[in-house]
Coordinates of N, CA and C in Angstrom, one line a residue:
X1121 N 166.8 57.0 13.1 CA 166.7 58.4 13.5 C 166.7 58.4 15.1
X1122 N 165.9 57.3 15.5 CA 166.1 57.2 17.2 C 167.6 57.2 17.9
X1123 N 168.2 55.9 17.1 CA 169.6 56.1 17.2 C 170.5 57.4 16.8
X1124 N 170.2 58.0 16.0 CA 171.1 59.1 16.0 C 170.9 60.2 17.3
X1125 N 169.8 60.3 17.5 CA 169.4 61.0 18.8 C 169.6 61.1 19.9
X1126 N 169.9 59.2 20.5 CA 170.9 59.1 21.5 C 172.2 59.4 21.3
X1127 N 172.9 58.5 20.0 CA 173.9 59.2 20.0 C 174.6 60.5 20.2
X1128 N 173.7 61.7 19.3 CA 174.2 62.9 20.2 C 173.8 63.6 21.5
X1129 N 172.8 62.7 22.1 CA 173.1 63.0 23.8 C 173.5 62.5 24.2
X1130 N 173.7 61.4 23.7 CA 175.7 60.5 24.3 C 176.6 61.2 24.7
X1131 N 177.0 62.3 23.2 CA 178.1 63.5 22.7 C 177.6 64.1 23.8
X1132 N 176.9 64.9 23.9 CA 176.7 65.8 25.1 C 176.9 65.7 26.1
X1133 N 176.5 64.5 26.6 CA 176.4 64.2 28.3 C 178.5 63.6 28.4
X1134 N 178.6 63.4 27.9 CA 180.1 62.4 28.0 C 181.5 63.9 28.3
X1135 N 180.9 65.5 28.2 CA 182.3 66.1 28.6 C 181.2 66.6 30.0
X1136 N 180.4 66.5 30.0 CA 179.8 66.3 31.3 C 180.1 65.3 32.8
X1137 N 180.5 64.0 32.0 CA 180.9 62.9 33.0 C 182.2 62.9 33.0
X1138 N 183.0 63.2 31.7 CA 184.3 63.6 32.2 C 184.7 64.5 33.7
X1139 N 184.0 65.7 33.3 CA 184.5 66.5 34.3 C 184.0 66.1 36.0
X1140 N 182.7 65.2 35.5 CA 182.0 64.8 36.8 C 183.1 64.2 37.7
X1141 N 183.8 63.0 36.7 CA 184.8 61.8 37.0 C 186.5 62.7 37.8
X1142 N 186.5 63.5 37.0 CA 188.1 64.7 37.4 C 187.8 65.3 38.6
X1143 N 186.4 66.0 38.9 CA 185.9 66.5 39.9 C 186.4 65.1 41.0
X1144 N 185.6 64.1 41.3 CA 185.9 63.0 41.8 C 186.7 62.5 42.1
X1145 N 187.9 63.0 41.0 CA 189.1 62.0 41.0 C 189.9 62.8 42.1
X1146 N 189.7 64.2 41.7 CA 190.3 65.3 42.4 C 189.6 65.3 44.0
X1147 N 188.7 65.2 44.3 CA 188.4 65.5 45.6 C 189.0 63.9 46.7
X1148 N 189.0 63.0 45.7 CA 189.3 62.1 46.0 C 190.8 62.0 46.5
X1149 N 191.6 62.6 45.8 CA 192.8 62.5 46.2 C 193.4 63.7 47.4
X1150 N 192.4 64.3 47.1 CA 192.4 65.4 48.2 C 192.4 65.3 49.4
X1151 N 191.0 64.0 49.7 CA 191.0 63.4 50.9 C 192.4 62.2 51.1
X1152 N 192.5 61.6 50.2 CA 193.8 60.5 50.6 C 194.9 61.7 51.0
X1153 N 195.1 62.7 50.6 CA 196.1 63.3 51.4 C 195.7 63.6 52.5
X1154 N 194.9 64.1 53.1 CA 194.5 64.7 53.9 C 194.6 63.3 55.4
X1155 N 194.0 62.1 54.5 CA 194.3 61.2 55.7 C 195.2 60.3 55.6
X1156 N 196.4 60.5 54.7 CA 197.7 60.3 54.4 C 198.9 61.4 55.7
X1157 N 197.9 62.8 55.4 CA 198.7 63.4 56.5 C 198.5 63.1 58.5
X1158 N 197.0 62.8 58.5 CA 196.8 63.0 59.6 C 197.4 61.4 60.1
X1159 N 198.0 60.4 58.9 CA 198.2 58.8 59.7 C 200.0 59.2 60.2
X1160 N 200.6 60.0 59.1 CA 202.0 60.6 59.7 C 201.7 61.5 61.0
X1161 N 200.8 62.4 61.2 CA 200.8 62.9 62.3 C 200.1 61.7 63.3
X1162 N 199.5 60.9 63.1 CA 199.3 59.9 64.5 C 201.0 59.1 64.5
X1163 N 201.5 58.5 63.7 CA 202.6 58.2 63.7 C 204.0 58.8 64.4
X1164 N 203.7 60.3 63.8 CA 204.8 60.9 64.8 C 204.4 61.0 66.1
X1165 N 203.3 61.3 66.6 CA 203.1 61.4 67.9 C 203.0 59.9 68.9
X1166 N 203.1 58.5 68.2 CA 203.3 57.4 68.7 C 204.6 57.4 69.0
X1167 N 205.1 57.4 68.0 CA 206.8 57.6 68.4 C 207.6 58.1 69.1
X1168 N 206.6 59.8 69.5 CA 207.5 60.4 70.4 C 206.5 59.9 71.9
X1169 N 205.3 59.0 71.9 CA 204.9 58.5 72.8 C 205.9 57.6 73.5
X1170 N 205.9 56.8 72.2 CA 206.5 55.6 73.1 C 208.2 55.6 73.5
X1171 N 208.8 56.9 72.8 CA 210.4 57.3 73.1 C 210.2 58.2 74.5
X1172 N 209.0 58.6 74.3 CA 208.7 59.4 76.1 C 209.4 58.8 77.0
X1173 N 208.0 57.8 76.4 CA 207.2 56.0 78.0 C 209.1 55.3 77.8
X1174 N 209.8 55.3 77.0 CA 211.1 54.2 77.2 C 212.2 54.8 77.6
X1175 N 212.4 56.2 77.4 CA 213.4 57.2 78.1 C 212.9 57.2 79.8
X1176 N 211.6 57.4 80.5 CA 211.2 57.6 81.7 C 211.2 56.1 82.1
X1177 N 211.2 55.2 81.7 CA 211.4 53.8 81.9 C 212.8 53.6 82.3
X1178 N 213.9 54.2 81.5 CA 215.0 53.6 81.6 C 215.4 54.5 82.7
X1179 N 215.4 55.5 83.2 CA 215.7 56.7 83.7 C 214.9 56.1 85.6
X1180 N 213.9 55.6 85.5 CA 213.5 54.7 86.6 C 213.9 53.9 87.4
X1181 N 214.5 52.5 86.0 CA 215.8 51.5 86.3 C 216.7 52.2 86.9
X1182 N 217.1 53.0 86.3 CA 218.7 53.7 86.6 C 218.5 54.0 88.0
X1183 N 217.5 55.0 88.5 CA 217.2 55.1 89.6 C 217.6 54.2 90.8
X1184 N 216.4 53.1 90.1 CA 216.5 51.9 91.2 C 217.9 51.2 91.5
X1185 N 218.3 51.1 90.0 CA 219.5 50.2 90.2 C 220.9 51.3 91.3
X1186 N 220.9 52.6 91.1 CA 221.5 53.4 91.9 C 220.9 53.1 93.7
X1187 N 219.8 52.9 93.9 CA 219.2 53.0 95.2 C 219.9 51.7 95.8
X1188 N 220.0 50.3 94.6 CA 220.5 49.4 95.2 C 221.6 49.2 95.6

């Protein structure tokens, strides 16, 4: 009788942990986007860093190499 008892708060509690788990799984992936997006936005902004820093770079040589 003990055993049947847990058993059905087993039943009970288990669409409980389900949704606990979906909740979780869902906020979860909500954040991997979220810091999925903000690594493409550090990414694009490296890129247009460092095409800045190598275009003013080259554009300097040119300079020099002109003065020479």
């Amino acid at each position: 009788e003990d055993l049947l008892r847990q058993i059905q708060e087993i039943k009970i509690i288990i669409p409980d942990l389900r949704g606990t788990i979906e909740q979780n799984q869902s906020d979860f992936m909500a954040s991997a986007k979220e810091t999925n997006q903000k690594l493409a936005d550090l990414e694009a902004h490296l890129k247009f860093e460092i095409h800045d820093n190598l275009k003013k770079q080259q554009e300097r040589e040119e300079k020099l190499q002109a003065s020479l």
